[in-house]
Every structure is written in C-alpha cells, then in structure tokens.
Tab-separated table of C-alpha atoms in Angstrom:
chain	number	residue	atom	x	y	z
B	1	MET	CA	31.263	-44.030	66.974
B	2	ASP	CA	28.306	-43.926	64.662
B	3	GLU	CA	28.446	-45.809	61.409
B	4	THR	CA	28.496	-42.741	59.159
B	5	ALA	CA	31.594	-41.412	60.939
B	6	LEU	CA	33.222	-44.837	60.818
B	7	ARG	CA	32.630	-45.220	57.093
B	8	GLN	CA	33.846	-41.697	56.449
B	9	GLY	CA	36.995	-42.382	58.446
B	10	ILE	CA	37.708	-45.530	56.450
B	11	ASP	CA	37.078	-43.757	53.136
B	12	ASP	CA	39.507	-41.048	54.249
B	13	LEU	CA	42.115	-43.627	55.232
B	14	TYR	CA	41.821	-45.319	51.841
B	15	ALA	CA	42.087	-42.051	49.955
B	16	ALA	CA	44.983	-40.727	52.061
B	17	TYR	CA	46.858	-44.003	51.560
B	18	ALA	CA	46.464	-43.808	47.767
B	19	ASP	CA	47.462	-40.135	47.737
B	20	CYS	CA	50.611	-40.887	49.752
B	21	ILE	CA	51.769	-43.426	47.181
B	22	ASP	CA	50.657	-41.464	44.123
B	23	ASP	CA	52.443	-38.361	45.434
B	24	ASP	CA	55.652	-40.333	45.993
B	25	ARG	CA	55.641	-39.470	49.710
B	26	LEU	CA	56.655	-43.022	50.528
B	27	GLU	CA	58.504	-42.040	53.697
B	28	GLU	CA	55.044	-41.393	55.166
B	29	TRP	CA	53.689	-44.747	53.994
B	30	PRO	CA	54.664	-46.718	57.146
B	31	ASP	CA	52.527	-44.307	59.217
B	32	PHE	CA	49.445	-45.935	57.740
B	33	PHE	CA	50.227	-49.141	59.639
B	34	VAL	CA	50.201	-50.092	63.293
B	35	GLU	CA	53.505	-51.332	64.708
B	36	ASP	CA	52.500	-54.986	64.632
B	37	CYS	CA	51.098	-55.115	61.117
B	38	ARG	CA	51.081	-57.251	58.039
B	39	TYR	CA	51.294	-55.989	54.467
B	40	LEU	CA	51.131	-58.463	51.636
B	41	ILE	CA	50.800	-58.180	47.879
B	42	THR	CA	49.605	-61.453	46.437
B	43	ASP	CA	47.473	-62.659	43.545
B	44	ARG	CA	43.947	-63.994	43.543
B	45	GLU	CA	44.833	-67.625	43.037
B	46	SER	CA	47.513	-67.686	45.724
B	47	HIS	CA	45.117	-65.966	48.085
B	48	ALA	CA	42.326	-68.427	47.304
B	49	ALA	CA	44.778	-71.257	47.996
B	50	ALA	CA	45.592	-69.610	51.341
B	51	LEU	CA	49.253	-69.302	50.430
B	52	ARG	CA	50.912	-66.865	52.767
B	53	HIS	CA	53.806	-65.838	50.557
B	54	GLY	CA	53.523	-62.799	48.361
B	55	ILE	CA	55.169	-60.623	45.779
B	56	ILE	CA	55.847	-58.150	48.571
B	57	TYR	CA	55.586	-59.171	52.210
B	58	CYS	CA	56.108	-57.122	55.361
B	59	ALA	CA	55.387	-58.534	58.815
B	60	SER	CA	55.868	-55.341	60.840
B	61	ARG	CA	55.982	-51.581	60.430
B	62	GLY	CA	59.782	-51.845	60.630
B	63	MET	CA	59.794	-54.034	57.524
B	64	VAL	CA	57.472	-51.580	55.801
B	65	ALA	CA	59.911	-48.758	56.548
B	66	ASP	CA	62.899	-50.879	55.479
B	67	ARG	CA	61.249	-51.503	52.174
B	68	VAL	CA	60.958	-47.793	51.467
B	69	MET	CA	64.593	-47.186	52.417
B	70	ALA	CA	65.797	-50.024	50.208
B	71	MET	CA	63.761	-48.687	47.340
B	72	ARG	CA	65.158	-45.182	47.722
B	73	ARG	CA	68.737	-46.434	47.946
B	74	ALA	CA	68.643	-48.954	45.143
B	75	ASN	CA	67.144	-46.694	42.563
B	76	ILE	CA	67.923	-49.104	39.786
B	77	PHE	CA	64.494	-48.996	38.240
B	78	GLU	CA	63.167	-46.663	35.613
B	79	PRO	CA	61.347	-43.778	37.336
B	80	HIS	CA	57.597	-44.154	37.385
B	81	ARG	CA	54.537	-43.137	39.337
B	82	TYR	CA	51.130	-44.588	40.063
B	83	ARG	CA	47.649	-43.177	39.979
B	84	HIS	CA	45.045	-45.090	41.992
B	85	ILE	CA	41.319	-45.121	41.753
B	86	VAL	CA	39.842	-46.861	44.763
B	87	GLY	CA	36.178	-47.836	44.732
B	88	PRO	CA	33.947	-47.153	47.709
B	89	ALA	CA	35.090	-48.949	50.858
B	90	ARG	CA	32.824	-51.744	52.044
B	91	LEU	CA	32.622	-52.236	55.776
B	92	ASP	CA	32.316	-55.964	56.474
B	93	ALA	CA	32.410	-56.113	60.258
B	94	VAL	CA	33.427	-54.265	63.393
B	95	GLU	CA	34.591	-56.111	66.500
B	96	GLY	CA	35.748	-53.936	69.338
B	97	SER	CA	38.160	-51.457	67.789
B	98	VAL	CA	38.924	-53.567	64.710
B	99	ALA	CA	37.044	-53.003	61.473
B	100	THR	CA	37.202	-55.400	58.537
B	101	ALA	CA	36.723	-53.728	55.164
B	102	HIS	CA	37.547	-54.106	51.511
B	103	ALA	CA	37.563	-52.138	48.268
B	104	ASN	CA	38.404	-52.600	44.606
B	105	PHE	CA	41.230	-50.634	43.036
B	106	PHE	CA	42.750	-49.850	39.665
B	107	ALA	CA	46.329	-48.587	39.519
B	108	VAL	CA	47.756	-46.907	36.462
B	109	ARG	CA	51.520	-46.670	36.012
B	110	ILE	CA	53.006	-43.567	34.395
B	111	MET	CA	56.580	-43.965	33.149
B	112	HIS	CA	59.037	-41.086	33.011
B	113	ASP	CA	58.422	-40.612	29.299
B	114	GLY	CA	54.694	-40.253	29.969
B	115	ASP	CA	53.723	-43.712	28.831
B	116	THR	CA	50.626	-44.696	30.786
B	117	ARG	CA	49.043	-48.076	31.246
B	118	LEU	CA	46.625	-49.878	33.506
B	119	PHE	CA	49.171	-51.653	35.655
B	120	ALA	CA	47.293	-53.512	38.351
B	121	THR	CA	43.713	-54.200	39.355
B	122	GLY	CA	42.476	-56.028	42.388
B	123	ARG	CA	41.099	-55.777	45.857
B	124	TYR	CA	42.290	-54.484	49.189
B	125	LEU	CA	41.317	-56.741	52.091
B	126	ASP	CA	41.880	-54.881	55.332
B	127	ARG	CA	41.765	-55.062	59.081
B	128	ILE	CA	41.834	-51.573	60.519
B	129	ASP	CA	42.429	-50.231	63.997
B	130	VAL	CA	39.562	-47.785	64.409
B	131	GLY	CA	40.122	-47.356	68.150
B	132	ALA	CA	42.297	-44.252	67.743
B	133	ARG	CA	42.731	-41.441	65.253
B	134	PRO	CA	44.143	-41.620	62.669
B	135	PHE	CA	42.832	-45.055	61.713
B	136	ARG	CA	45.685	-47.445	60.840
B	137	PHE	CA	46.003	-50.763	59.042
B	138	ILE	CA	46.573	-53.848	61.163
B	139	GLU	CA	46.599	-55.855	57.981
B	140	ARG	CA	46.403	-54.848	54.339
B	141	LEU	CA	46.266	-57.636	51.779
B	142	VAL	CA	46.588	-56.457	48.202
B	143	VAL	CA	45.048	-59.217	46.109
B	144	LEU	CA	45.934	-58.703	42.465
B	145	ASP	CA	43.646	-60.033	39.759
B	146	SER	CA	46.519	-61.147	37.577
B	147	ARG	CA	49.846	-62.828	38.181
B	148	LYS	CA	51.346	-60.964	35.282
B	149	VAL	CA	51.970	-57.831	37.288
B	150	ASP	CA	55.187	-58.619	39.107
B	151	THR	CA	57.656	-57.096	36.647
B	152	LEU	CA	58.757	-53.778	37.993
B	153	LEU	CA	56.553	-54.018	41.075
B	154	VAL	CA	58.797	-51.876	43.234
B	155	ILE	CA	56.510	-49.181	44.534
B	156	PRO	CA	53.881	-50.535	46.925
B	157	LEU	CA	50.230	-50.629	45.937
O	1	MET	CA	26.640	-26.572	57.277
O	2	ASP	CA	27.656	-29.861	58.836
O	3	GLU	CA	30.545	-31.783	57.377
O	4	THR	CA	28.466	-34.676	56.050
O	5	ALA	CA	26.301	-32.287	54.024
O	6	LEU	CA	29.375	-30.426	52.803
O	7	ARG	CA	31.096	-33.603	51.651
O	8	GLN	CA	27.917	-34.831	50.006
O	9	GLY	CA	27.565	-31.533	48.185
O	10	ILE	CA	31.120	-31.715	46.881
O	11	ASP	CA	30.699	-35.335	45.783
O	12	ASP	CA	27.545	-34.290	43.924
O	13	LEU	CA	29.339	-31.379	42.273
O	14	TYR	CA	32.138	-33.676	41.112
O	15	ALA	CA	29.730	-36.266	39.749
O	16	ALA	CA	27.475	-33.700	38.044
O	17	TYR	CA	30.519	-32.086	36.412
O	18	ALA	CA	31.718	-35.429	35.015
O	19	ASP	CA	28.210	-36.314	33.823
O	20	CYS	CA	27.894	-32.985	32.013
O	21	ILE	CA	31.047	-33.642	30.014
O	22	ASP	CA	30.419	-37.348	29.448
O	23	ASP	CA	26.889	-36.571	28.219
O	24	ASP	CA	28.218	-33.951	25.793
O	25	ARG	CA	26.083	-31.244	27.417
O	26	LEU	CA	29.004	-28.823	27.189
O	27	GLU	CA	26.784	-25.762	26.928
O	28	GLU	CA	26.009	-26.375	30.619
O	29	TRP	CA	29.671	-26.744	31.542
O	30	PRO	CA	30.304	-23.016	32.268
O	31	ASP	CA	27.557	-23.168	34.920
O	32	PHE	CA	29.887	-25.189	37.106
O	33	PHE	CA	32.111	-22.137	37.529
O	34	VAL	CA	31.722	-18.819	39.308
O	35	GLU	CA	32.047	-15.725	37.138
O	36	ASP	CA	35.585	-14.929	38.272
O	37	CYS	CA	37.070	-18.380	37.921
O	38	ARG	CA	40.144	-20.145	36.696
O	39	TYR	CA	40.228	-23.406	34.771
O	40	LEU	CA	43.543	-24.914	33.816
O	41	ILE	CA	44.628	-28.240	32.369
O	42	THR	CA	48.296	-28.783	33.023
O	43	ASP	CA	50.661	-31.684	33.686
O	44	ARG	CA	52.250	-32.817	36.911
O	45	GLU	CA	55.725	-31.514	36.186
O	46	SER	CA	54.567	-28.086	35.038
O	47	HIS	CA	52.361	-27.867	38.103
O	48	ALA	CA	55.207	-28.890	40.413
O	49	ALA	CA	57.350	-26.195	38.786
O	50	ALA	CA	54.539	-23.680	39.457
O	51	LEU	CA	54.238	-22.892	35.765
O	52	ARG	CA	50.981	-21.075	35.150
O	53	HIS	CA	50.501	-21.929	31.510
O	54	GLY	CA	48.503	-24.933	30.537
O	55	ILE	CA	47.221	-27.088	27.731
O	56	ILE	CA	43.864	-25.384	28.224
O	57	TYR	CA	43.571	-22.159	30.196
O	58	CYS	CA	40.499	-20.084	31.007
O	59	ALA	CA	40.653	-17.092	33.339
O	60	SER	CA	36.926	-16.357	33.584
O	61	ARG	CA	33.558	-17.977	32.995
O	62	GLY	CA	33.355	-16.018	29.762
O	63	MET	CA	36.491	-17.756	28.499
O	64	VAL	CA	35.026	-21.089	29.570
O	65	ALA	CA	31.887	-20.369	27.530
O	66	ASP	CA	33.953	-19.126	24.555
O	67	ARG	CA	35.866	-22.356	24.548
O	68	VAL	CA	32.685	-24.401	24.188
O	69	MET	CA	31.418	-22.184	21.361
O	70	ALA	CA	34.729	-22.405	19.509
O	71	MET	CA	34.698	-26.171	19.901
O	72	ARG	CA	31.177	-26.470	18.553
O	73	ARG	CA	31.918	-24.215	15.596
O	74	ALA	CA	35.263	-25.643	14.598
O	75	ASN	CA	34.217	-29.242	14.559
O	76	ILE	CA	37.371	-30.305	12.784
O	77	PHE	CA	38.143	-33.169	15.107
O	78	GLU	CA	37.046	-36.745	14.897
O	79	PRO	CA	33.932	-37.202	17.042
O	80	HIS	CA	34.634	-38.732	20.420
O	81	ARG	CA	33.285	-38.900	23.948
O	82	TYR	CA	34.733	-39.336	27.413
O	83	ARG	CA	33.780	-41.482	30.342
O	84	HIS	CA	35.100	-40.338	33.720
O	85	ILE	CA	35.575	-42.219	36.916
O	86	VAL	CA	36.275	-39.814	39.742
O	87	GLY	CA	37.546	-41.150	43.051
O	88	PRO	CA	36.070	-39.975	46.333
O	89	ALA	CA	36.528	-36.233	46.905
O	90	ARG	CA	38.919	-35.300	49.678
O	91	LEU	CA	38.098	-32.168	51.611
O	92	ASP	CA	41.362	-30.399	52.484
O	93	ALA	CA	40.151	-27.210	54.140
O	94	VAL	CA	37.225	-24.863	54.543
O	95	GLU	CA	37.730	-21.128	55.059
O	96	GLY	CA	34.580	-19.071	55.164
O	97	SER	CA	32.592	-20.134	52.129
O	98	VAL	CA	35.576	-21.546	50.224
O	99	ALA	CA	36.378	-25.239	50.349
O	100	THR	CA	39.613	-26.715	49.059
O	101	ALA	CA	39.291	-30.274	47.814
O	102	HIS	CA	40.860	-32.755	45.436
O	103	ALA	CA	40.165	-36.093	43.784
O	104	ASN	CA	41.806	-38.535	41.398
O	105	PHE	CA	40.262	-39.246	38.032
O	106	PHE	CA	40.569	-41.579	35.065
O	107	ALA	CA	39.097	-40.514	31.735
O	108	VAL	CA	38.491	-42.977	28.928
O	109	ARG	CA	38.054	-41.717	25.385
O	110	ILE	CA	35.601	-43.461	23.081
O	111	MET	CA	36.046	-42.721	19.386
O	112	HIS	CA	33.183	-42.733	16.917
O	113	ASP	CA	34.125	-46.223	15.716
O	114	GLY	CA	33.907	-47.495	19.291
O	115	ASP	CA	37.626	-47.631	19.896
O	116	THR	CA	38.150	-47.086	23.620
O	117	ARG	CA	41.286	-46.247	25.499
O	118	LEU	CA	42.412	-44.830	28.811
O	119	PHE	CA	43.047	-41.294	27.687
O	120	ALA	CA	44.011	-39.278	30.737
O	121	THR	CA	44.639	-39.831	34.416
O	122	GLY	CA	45.379	-37.265	37.040
O	123	ARG	CA	44.054	-35.161	39.839
O	124	TYR	CA	41.567	-32.353	40.207
O	125	LEU	CA	42.746	-29.604	42.578
O	126	ASP	CA	39.806	-27.384	43.420
O	127	ARG	CA	38.673	-24.317	45.245
O	128	ILE	CA	34.909	-24.362	45.567
O	129	ASP	CA	32.371	-21.728	46.527
O	130	VAL	CA	30.224	-23.559	49.064
O	131	GLY	CA	28.451	-20.409	50.234
O	132	ALA	CA	25.505	-20.857	47.884
O	133	ARG	CA	23.709	-23.698	46.121
O	134	PRO	CA	24.661	-25.104	43.732
O	135	PHE	CA	28.333	-25.255	44.715
O	136	ARG	CA	30.567	-23.825	41.976
O	137	PHE	CA	34.261	-23.959	41.130
O	138	ILE	CA	36.322	-20.864	41.837
O	139	GLU	CA	39.318	-22.739	40.514
O	140	ARG	CA	39.688	-26.155	38.950
O	141	LEU	CA	43.200	-27.298	38.122
O	142	VAL	CA	43.330	-30.510	36.114
O	143	VAL	CA	46.787	-31.922	36.724
O	144	LEU	CA	47.510	-34.683	34.240
O	145	ASP	CA	49.935	-37.444	35.135
O	146	SER	CA	51.448	-37.517	31.685
O	147	ARG	CA	52.499	-34.913	29.145
O	148	LYS	CA	51.631	-37.279	26.362
O	149	VAL	CA	47.938	-36.472	26.469
O	150	ASP	CA	47.719	-33.226	24.542
O	151	THR	CA	46.938	-34.640	21.094
O	152	LEU	CA	43.255	-34.260	20.476
O	153	LEU	CA	42.593	-32.649	23.837
O	154	VAL	CA	39.609	-30.644	22.666
O	155	ILE	CA	36.868	-31.589	25.069
O	156	PRO	CA	37.544	-30.347	28.590
O	157	LEU	CA	38.328	-32.783	31.384
S	1	MET	CA	14.266	-42.858	55.527
S	2	ASP	CA	16.684	-39.951	55.614
S	3	GLU	CA	18.693	-39.150	52.532
S	4	THR	CA	22.066	-40.133	53.990
S	5	ALA	CA	20.775	-43.625	54.801
S	6	LEU	CA	19.176	-43.892	51.369
S	7	ARG	CA	22.359	-42.917	49.571
S	8	GLN	CA	24.405	-45.257	51.716
S	9	GLY	CA	22.025	-48.089	50.955
S	10	ILE	CA	22.303	-47.471	47.221
S	11	ASP	CA	26.096	-47.250	47.384
S	12	ASP	CA	26.100	-50.573	49.244
S	13	LEU	CA	23.801	-52.160	46.661
S	14	TYR	CA	26.066	-51.016	43.834
S	15	ALA	CA	29.188	-52.292	45.547
S	16	ALA	CA	27.635	-55.617	46.562
S	17	TYR	CA	26.418	-56.154	42.999
S	18	ALA	CA	29.908	-55.555	41.566
S	19	ASP	CA	31.496	-57.799	44.199
S	20	CYS	CA	29.073	-60.602	43.389
S	21	ILE	CA	30.085	-60.575	39.728
S	22	ASP	CA	33.788	-59.987	40.331
S	23	ASP	CA	33.853	-62.869	42.828
S	24	ASP	CA	32.141	-65.187	40.338
S	25	ARG	CA	29.260	-65.804	42.752
S	26	LEU	CA	26.815	-65.529	39.862
S	27	GLU	CA	24.263	-67.861	41.466
S	28	GLU	CA	23.601	-64.977	43.894
S	29	TRP	CA	23.261	-62.435	41.099
S	30	PRO	CA	19.466	-62.891	40.569
S	31	ASP	CA	18.941	-61.919	44.236
S	32	PHE	CA	19.817	-58.341	43.333
S	33	PHE	CA	16.603	-58.094	41.303
S	34	VAL	CA	12.928	-58.025	42.207
S	35	GLU	CA	10.791	-60.751	40.668
S	36	ASP	CA	9.299	-58.515	38.005
S	37	CYS	CA	12.502	-56.873	36.788
S	38	ARG	CA	14.259	-55.848	33.644
S	39	TYR	CA	17.978	-56.213	32.964
S	40	LEU	CA	19.387	-54.947	29.712
S	41	ILE	CA	22.873	-54.443	28.341
S	42	THR	CA	22.788	-52.040	25.433
S	43	ASP	CA	25.014	-49.386	23.888
S	44	ARG	CA	24.769	-45.620	24.038
S	45	GLU	CA	23.473	-45.104	20.529
S	46	SER	CA	20.792	-47.788	20.771
S	47	HIS	CA	19.728	-46.368	24.103
S	48	ALA	CA	19.576	-42.819	22.720
S	49	ALA	CA	17.431	-44.146	19.860
S	50	ALA	CA	15.131	-45.761	22.457
S	51	LEU	CA	15.732	-49.195	20.970
S	52	ARG	CA	14.591	-51.829	23.423
S	53	HIS	CA	16.735	-54.713	22.228
S	54	GLY	CA	20.078	-55.353	23.816
S	55	ILE	CA	23.187	-57.451	23.841
S	56	ILE	CA	21.768	-59.189	26.897
S	57	TYR	CA	18.120	-58.876	27.818
S	58	CYS	CA	16.198	-60.362	30.741
S	59	ALA	CA	12.567	-59.453	31.420
S	60	SER	CA	12.170	-61.203	34.776
S	61	ARG	CA	14.208	-62.634	37.626
S	62	GLY	CA	13.555	-66.068	36.157
S	63	MET	CA	15.315	-65.056	32.948
S	64	VAL	CA	18.181	-63.642	34.985
S	65	ALA	CA	18.550	-66.992	36.773
S	66	ASP	CA	18.249	-68.915	33.497
S	67	ARG	CA	21.059	-66.901	32.060
S	68	VAL	CA	23.396	-67.905	34.864
S	69	MET	CA	22.474	-71.569	34.517
S	70	ALA	CA	23.012	-71.491	30.761
S	71	MET	CA	26.365	-69.848	31.261
S	72	ARG	CA	27.474	-72.439	33.806
S	73	ARG	CA	26.355	-75.336	31.612
S	74	ALA	CA	27.693	-74.121	28.312
S	75	ASN	CA	31.175	-73.372	29.514
S	76	ILE	CA	32.460	-72.965	25.999
S	77	PHE	CA	34.218	-69.698	26.609
S	78	GLU	CA	37.732	-69.079	27.768
S	79	PRO	CA	37.683	-68.560	31.553
S	80	HIS	CA	37.847	-64.941	32.582
S	81	ARG	CA	36.884	-62.614	35.390
S	82	TYR	CA	35.925	-58.982	35.743
S	83	ARG	CA	36.965	-56.250	38.099
S	84	HIS	CA	34.583	-53.308	38.379
S	85	ILE	CA	35.153	-49.807	39.565
S	86	VAL	CA	31.844	-48.055	40.046
S	87	GLY	CA	31.789	-44.300	40.540
S	88	PRO	CA	29.682	-42.714	43.246
S	89	ALA	CA	25.961	-43.380	42.815
S	90	ARG	CA	23.854	-40.364	41.883
S	91	LEU	CA	20.345	-40.286	43.239
S	92	ASP	CA	18.082	-38.731	40.614
S	93	ALA	CA	14.635	-39.073	42.183
S	94	VAL	CA	12.599	-40.919	44.771
S	95	GLU	CA	8.906	-41.598	44.263
S	96	GLY	CA	7.253	-43.687	46.923
S	97	SER	CA	9.511	-46.682	47.392
S	98	VAL	CA	11.209	-46.388	43.998
S	99	ALA	CA	14.524	-44.588	43.636
S	100	THR	CA	16.022	-43.642	40.293
S	101	ALA	CA	19.811	-43.526	40.292
S	102	HIS	CA	22.808	-43.871	38.023
S	103	ALA	CA	26.563	-44.327	38.148
S	104	ASN	CA	29.524	-44.649	35.803
S	105	PHE	CA	31.535	-47.843	35.684
S	106	PHE	CA	34.721	-49.278	34.246
S	107	ALA	CA	35.064	-53.045	33.947
S	108	VAL	CA	38.401	-54.727	33.410
S	109	ARG	CA	38.538	-58.272	32.070
S	110	ILE	CA	41.223	-60.636	33.334
S	111	MET	CA	41.790	-63.719	31.196
S	112	HIS	CA	42.975	-67.024	32.595
S	113	ASP	CA	46.542	-66.310	31.487
S	114	GLY	CA	46.488	-63.044	33.418
S	115	ASP	CA	46.014	-60.816	30.419
S	116	THR	CA	44.147	-57.733	31.599
S	117	ARG	CA	42.373	-55.092	29.610
S	118	LEU	CA	39.786	-52.380	30.018
S	119	PHE	CA	36.825	-54.273	28.656
S	120	ALA	CA	33.783	-52.077	29.043
S	121	THR	CA	32.928	-48.587	30.211
S	122	GLY	CA	29.534	-47.035	30.542
S	123	ARG	CA	26.715	-46.111	32.826
S	124	TYR	CA	24.224	-47.949	34.972
S	125	LEU	CA	20.713	-46.482	34.795
S	126	ASP	CA	18.644	-47.921	37.600
S	127	ARG	CA	15.247	-48.053	39.203
S	128	ILE	CA	15.556	-49.479	42.683
S	129	ASP	CA	13.011	-50.790	45.155
S	130	VAL	CA	14.036	-49.029	48.368
S	131	GLY	CA	10.868	-50.011	50.220
S	132	ALA	CA	12.408	-53.103	51.791
S	133	ARG	CA	15.833	-54.335	52.792
S	134	PRO	CA	17.902	-55.356	50.971
S	135	PHE	CA	17.342	-52.838	48.193
S	136	ARG	CA	16.755	-54.560	44.843
S	137	PHE	CA	16.817	-53.530	41.197
S	138	ILE	CA	13.482	-53.121	39.445
S	139	GLU	CA	15.395	-52.181	36.329
S	140	ARG	CA	19.091	-52.065	35.571
S	141	LEU	CA	20.102	-50.729	32.170
S	142	VAL	CA	23.779	-51.161	31.392
S	143	VAL	CA	24.536	-48.576	28.727
S	144	LEU	CA	27.920	-49.277	27.160
S	145	ASP	CA	29.938	-46.464	25.655
S	146	SER	CA	31.075	-48.566	22.736
S	147	ARG	CA	29.450	-51.094	20.463
S	148	LYS	CA	32.729	-52.920	20.132
S	149	VAL	CA	32.312	-54.780	23.391
S	150	ASP	CA	30.021	-57.637	22.444
S	151	THR	CA	32.661	-60.257	21.676
S	152	LEU	CA	32.855	-62.596	24.606
S	153	LEU	CA	30.223	-60.731	26.592
S	154	VAL	CA	29.059	-63.752	28.542
S	155	ILE	CA	29.350	-62.706	32.152
S	156	PRO	CA	26.874	-59.973	33.074
S	157	LEU	CA	28.085	-56.468	33.830
C-alpha cells in the first residue's frame, strides 16, 4: 500500500471512531478493535510512569463489548454526549501489517440540558492492524492530559 | 476526478469557508453556495426529529446574501468574532457531481474585550457540487450539539 | 515536488511542531526554524495594524534557543503544559523553495493540579523553507484572537 492510501485509511479510522462515539452508536464501537486488543484510558503521569492500570481498561474485544452492555444496562448516569475533534493522525512507523500512529484530541461533553464544556484533552497512542480492511485497533491508549477527568467518565473516549 | 483530489478539494472548501467567517469577510460568504441552496442552523434533537425549521434558515443564495446585509446594517450586537476548528472532512458518497460529506467543528467566540469561550460545537452535514471549480455547497446543515447556543447567534457558523 | 507531497510535508511539520511543545521537548523547538528566522506572538489587532512588536519576539534561531534556556533556568512559573489542536494547513503560495501557509489552532493549558482551560486560539501565518528536508519555518507569526492571553505566556505556542 502506498503511504498516501495508508495515511488516508488511518485518518478515516480515526474519524469513524469519533463519529461512532459522538453519535451514540456504541454497540458498533467494539468493531473498531481486533479480537485480541487492548483499550486503556489513563493519564499522562501514569503513562509516563509506565503504570498499566487505567481509568478504563479492556484487554480484549469481549471486554470492550461488555463495557458497552454494562453501560446501557446501568443507566444511572445523567444523559450526555461527546463531540470530538481529532487532530491530524501522525504515522510513526509501519512494521509488516502493524502501523503505529498517534493524534491529539479534544472532547467536549454536552449534558442533557445543553450545558457544554471541554471535558477531556489528550493523545491517542495506537497500534493498528492495516493488513485488512477495515483497519482496526490492536491497541488504543487514551492518554489524558489531566487526572481531573474521571468523574462521570462512563462513555469511552 | 480521483479520490485524493476530491478529498483535497473538500478539505479546502471547508477551510476556506471557516476562514471567510473567522476573517469577517462575510460579503464573500454567499459565494460558497450554489444559487439554489439551503443553509440551516439547527440543533441535534430538532434534526433527529426531522424538523425543518432552524435558528437560521436560508433557502437560496439570495437569502444568504440578504442575511449578511441585514447583519451589517443592524449592527445592534456587541462586536465579536469566531475561530473555527474543523475536523477532517469525511466523504460519505458521490453521485454524479454531488458529494455528500460531513465534519465536526468547534467554534470559539471572541468578544471585543477579548473574552473567549467555546461557543458552539456540532457537525456540518453537506451536499456539495463538485462538478465545477470552486466546489460549492448545495446544502449545508449546521447541527449544533446544544440548544443553549442561540443567544447572540448572529454571525453564521 | 508534487502538491500532495508538499501538503503532506507541511501537515507533518505543523503536527511535529505542536507535539514538540506539548511533549515539553522545548530543547528541540529551535530545530523547527532556519537560522535566519522570525518568530512572533502577537494579537489580531496589532497584526492588522502592522505593528511589529509582540508578546514574544525572536529574530533568529539563536534568540529562539535563548528563550528556551531562559525559561528552563528561571523556572519561576507554576508548572503547566499545553495541548494543541491545529486545523488543516492551507497552502497559500509557493515561490521557489518558499511556501506560504496558514492554519487555525486552539491551545489548551493544563496546570499541575489538572486544571484545564482553553488558553489561546488564533492563527499561524507561516513562511516555510520547503527546499530541504525537514521543512523549517523562515517565519512563524502566531496571531492570537484575544489580547487577554498574555498572563503566564511563557511556553511558546
């Protein structure tokens, strides 16, 4: 695959992922991951210290799917939505069918009453299976800039 | 036209549109639309309910131009500017010379005294005439995430 | 160089520049400039009035490097970091090996206690040496939307 097509495919993956969450189509969210995946939301300092725990942690696509089901069932939180802006993806390396990439993001949270605030900022650090279409995440680390974000972090980022 | 050129053209259209508004060159804003166009600012819930009214509604390029003239004449609002960040355009479909695309946006409002706040977030839903250069909007729906935005929504988004 | 490669190179420059600052690798920041460069942070009104002073002003790569050293030594400010989102780069012109381009940006500031706020918005106005790899800035003007930003503007934007 030429590099332009590869970059375009990664940009599309990033945008489709954000759209899926922003549109509240969370049942489709696990499809963005390979079966044997890792999804972790952590903060910058924990990540720098190589701590492997996180605010949200899923070690397989099954856990990703479970998380969505639990969220839909529990429904104890005040309804809200996100709106993401994801900066341009940066392709760091490609080895075989695995691309390493990252991007900055801002996520705004919109409460049911319309109240809007900048909720989370940070960086996606990704390993992506680019050997088949659609591209899927082998690993997505969501590294938040601030530790203050964890209240009401129910919807994935 | 190949897809890379098409995507590049749409990205350029999106960026030029945002620049036009952010630079307060609103007299050029109607040029981004075909003659027989539709421009609508609405909110997510009204859009989901297929309501066709909006906070701002223009059903032709003439109405788009009228809106700018009215805004310049009235001048009863406190001076302010916007700054947009538009996420990467997503190309949904191309039929003949009409492309369907969308993108997320954040708009910050800067008041005359320098006060800055995140004013509006949402999504552009577009139908674009890509049969001639420059590309122009046949329809631009601005779907706001929150209903709370309508105070002082004078400048288009 | 074809236009796709040129645009991609500029997008990469913009993203690498933001990453360098956001990652606090400021010792690498001077490398983004040619020797005989200009770096200026100003505000929209001063820029429109063609005023050449700025909140931060460097007239050579040496001054850019000095600024970083001074910042590291002084260390009198409360620790904080930025997170940038830079919109798509717009290529305005290419003459010989010099490209003129611009982009919008939002910068969020994250204080040591995690407090996060939208700190600065504005536009980069750039002249870029695209005659050699990596591309480097001949001139980067950071035009802020608001004059209110100058408190605690220590880290470059």
